[in-house]
């Protein structure tokens, strides 16, 4: 069982679509959409949110993500009416980015507090990414070397290069696979300047087919991390 996640939106289509996206990366997580009013219009429904919370809770608790301010108010009221604040937590996070990060964390077995923190970290990562984009010098494209994949030791870290082979590149599902596995290791992983344990940061790389991933791993599980990345790249993340 995992922590459940509820998406509260003013639109049923947005809530359902967001859950559909997250389910691709976290198939074991209970994702419940609570969007729109009871008559199918735009708005929020206290009854829908309460039902979604109860349905999502398998005993491990629930994290709620909302799209707009009034949705937060309805979600807070639902939690209050249910009387289970210790099991349910609202995340202050961007809906899609937070949902993806929270879902990957829940899939990995994280508790309510950690799932909420993962969702909220997505906002901080967005801000940091914008700061980095505005202050970092331009990065010149790296050519694919003939010896790509050769191991190099730099300051105790393992450094290797891998080419992205699958047609869709490092899209949401492969990013979740990498972040989910690496997040369970005692390792620090940098992939083209992004935190390899953050699904959102990996997705910001927009690494398409043919991109070279420059990977630097350090820590007790560095070799395991590098071997996993190598295998995933070699097989095109299961898409070849």
XYZ file of C-alpha atoms in Angstrom:
240
model
C 0.000 0.000 0.000
C 1.111 3.554 -0.678
C 0.113 7.056 0.281
C -2.885 8.106 -1.783
C -3.076 11.352 -3.739
C -6.121 13.519 -4.463
C -6.223 16.173 -7.177
C -8.736 18.971 -6.590
C -9.449 21.156 -9.590
C -12.203 23.459 -10.803
C -12.355 21.310 -13.938
C -13.112 17.609 -13.979
C -11.096 17.248 -17.181
C -8.020 18.841 -15.619
C -8.234 16.657 -12.517
C -8.756 13.472 -14.511
C -6.033 14.322 -17.019
C -3.528 15.114 -14.276
C -4.245 11.794 -12.587
C -3.901 9.980 -15.906
C -0.473 11.542 -16.425
C 0.727 10.683 -12.931
C -0.554 7.115 -13.213
C 1.899 6.488 -16.044
C 4.752 7.068 -13.603
C 3.196 5.706 -10.431
C 0.935 2.751 -11.291
C 0.796 1.488 -7.697
C -0.423 4.787 -6.242
C -4.104 5.492 -5.625
C -4.839 8.683 -7.547
C -8.291 10.224 -7.188
C -9.658 13.138 -9.226
C -12.053 15.562 -7.569
C -12.815 18.122 -10.244
C -15.817 20.221 -11.103
C -19.163 20.614 -9.438
C -21.731 17.896 -8.765
C -23.688 18.890 -11.886
C -20.608 18.745 -14.137
C -19.876 22.467 -14.207
C -16.731 24.399 -13.361
C -16.090 24.725 -9.672
C -15.435 22.487 -6.692
C -17.575 20.109 -4.693
C -17.103 19.386 -1.010
C -18.815 16.015 -1.422
C -16.532 15.041 -4.321
C -13.410 15.958 -2.403
C -14.508 14.064 0.699
C -15.323 10.969 -1.352
C -11.982 11.191 -3.172
C -10.041 11.425 0.088
C -11.797 8.387 1.525
C -11.269 6.417 -1.693
C -7.558 7.325 -1.934
C -6.776 6.421 1.670
C -5.657 2.797 1.882
C -4.466 3.305 5.428
C -1.204 5.077 4.616
C -2.688 8.566 4.448
C -3.412 11.049 1.667
C -1.759 14.099 0.133
C -3.982 16.637 -1.632
C -2.968 18.970 -4.453
C -5.170 21.827 -5.636
C -5.248 24.129 -8.636
C -6.620 27.452 -7.306
C -7.205 29.164 -3.992
C -10.869 28.307 -3.556
C -10.065 24.643 -4.209
C -7.716 24.791 -1.236
C -10.538 26.141 0.930
C -12.848 23.309 -0.124
C -10.118 20.724 0.480
C -9.429 22.115 3.935
C -13.143 21.955 4.735
C -13.306 18.354 3.518
C -10.422 17.337 5.776
C -12.087 19.093 8.694
C -15.410 17.357 8.089
C -13.713 13.955 7.829
C -11.885 14.535 11.086
C -8.633 12.847 9.974
C -6.056 15.677 9.838
C -3.279 13.338 11.005
C -3.753 11.166 7.913
C -4.350 13.882 5.314
C -2.079 16.735 4.276
C -2.458 19.544 1.747
C 0.619 20.344 -0.335
C 1.429 23.912 -1.337
C 2.740 23.012 -4.768
C 2.211 23.612 -8.493
C -0.454 21.155 -9.588
C 1.233 19.187 -12.376
C 4.862 19.431 -11.290
C 3.942 18.771 -7.672
C 1.697 15.868 -8.601
C 4.408 14.174 -10.644
C 6.993 14.576 -7.876
C 4.550 13.418 -5.190
C 3.455 10.404 -7.207
C 7.010 9.232 -7.786
C 7.749 9.619 -4.067
C 4.615 7.675 -3.122
C 5.459 4.961 -5.649
C 8.801 4.588 -3.879
C 7.085 3.993 -0.538
C 7.491 7.420 1.048
C 5.187 8.465 3.891
C 2.741 11.368 3.919
C 5.298 13.932 5.113
C 7.859 12.892 2.498
C 5.283 12.812 -0.316
C 4.100 16.296 0.638
C 7.710 17.512 0.783
C 8.385 16.041 -2.675
C 5.399 17.921 -4.096
C 6.434 21.193 -2.486
C 10.045 20.796 -3.579
C 8.819 21.034 -7.178
C 8.045 24.715 -6.613
C 11.508 25.410 -5.209
C 13.064 23.560 -8.131
C 11.047 25.648 -10.590
C 12.313 28.845 -8.991
C 15.917 27.599 -8.881
C 15.745 26.470 -12.513
C 14.638 29.958 -13.561
C 17.473 31.521 -11.534
C 19.975 29.148 -13.120
C 18.615 29.863 -16.608
C 19.071 33.594 -16.068
C 22.535 33.465 -14.508
C 24.342 30.474 -15.989
C 26.568 30.927 -19.043
C 25.336 29.280 -22.226
C 26.140 25.600 -22.488
C 27.677 24.478 -25.737
C 26.363 21.188 -27.163
C 28.649 18.235 -26.540
C 29.472 15.942 -29.435
C 28.963 12.216 -29.047
C 32.430 10.827 -28.458
C 33.570 7.474 -29.785
C 34.405 6.417 -26.241
C 31.070 7.543 -24.754
C 30.341 5.445 -21.709
C 34.003 5.126 -20.671
C 34.408 5.460 -16.905
C 36.469 8.346 -15.583
C 37.217 9.055 -11.923
C 37.108 12.738 -10.963
C 37.740 13.685 -7.340
C 36.387 10.352 -6.101
C 33.273 10.561 -8.266
C 32.442 8.290 -11.205
C 31.889 10.136 -14.469
C 30.428 8.534 -17.602
C 28.631 9.635 -20.761
C 25.584 7.908 -22.276
C 23.562 8.629 -25.378
C 19.760 8.804 -25.270
C 18.598 6.286 -27.880
C 14.812 6.111 -27.598
C 12.771 8.247 -29.953
C 10.898 10.203 -27.302
C 14.006 10.908 -25.245
C 14.032 11.523 -21.523
C 10.317 12.238 -21.211
C 8.192 11.935 -18.071
C 8.154 8.150 -17.663
C 11.919 7.558 -18.063
C 12.626 10.545 -15.824
C 10.403 9.000 -13.167
C 12.133 5.632 -13.549
C 15.560 7.206 -13.031
C 14.544 9.486 -10.166
C 12.557 6.760 -8.437
C 15.440 4.271 -8.455
C 18.220 6.738 -7.718
C 16.208 8.275 -4.898
C 16.459 5.002 -2.998
C 20.266 4.914 -3.137
C 22.923 6.528 -0.997
C 24.337 8.576 -3.829
C 24.503 12.035 -5.348
C 23.912 12.042 -9.093
C 24.318 14.967 -11.474
C 23.005 14.519 -15.020
C 23.820 17.401 -17.352
C 23.647 19.759 -14.386
C 20.339 18.408 -13.030
C 19.728 16.433 -9.853
C 19.300 12.827 -10.992
C 17.034 12.113 -8.011
C 14.501 14.781 -9.018
C 12.002 13.826 -11.699
C 11.137 17.467 -12.333
C 14.754 18.560 -12.808
C 15.376 15.661 -15.193
C 12.333 16.637 -17.247
C 13.603 20.211 -17.549
C 16.622 18.889 -19.467
C 14.409 18.214 -22.490
C 16.921 15.537 -23.478
C 15.765 14.251 -26.841
C 17.007 11.353 -28.912
C 20.743 11.675 -29.534
C 21.422 13.795 -26.454
C 24.543 12.844 -24.512
C 23.928 12.503 -20.782
C 27.038 13.492 -18.845
C 26.607 11.669 -15.536
C 28.581 12.249 -12.351
C 27.864 9.983 -9.362
C 29.429 10.035 -5.922
C 28.727 8.177 -2.692
C 28.561 4.558 -1.495
C 26.056 3.541 -4.186
C 27.678 5.433 -7.051
C 28.539 2.293 -9.005
C 25.018 0.885 -8.650
C 23.558 4.187 -9.799
C 25.821 4.382 -12.825
C 25.131 0.783 -13.827
C 21.387 1.426 -13.653
C 21.617 4.557 -15.787
C 23.815 2.718 -18.284
C 21.326 -0.133 -18.620
C 18.362 2.209 -18.995
C 20.112 4.202 -21.713
C 21.298 1.044 -23.469
C 17.749 -0.314 -23.675
C 16.184 3.043 -24.486
C 14.309 2.977 -21.180
C 12.464 -0.074 -22.420
C 11.218 1.708 -25.548
C 13.512 0.290 -28.233
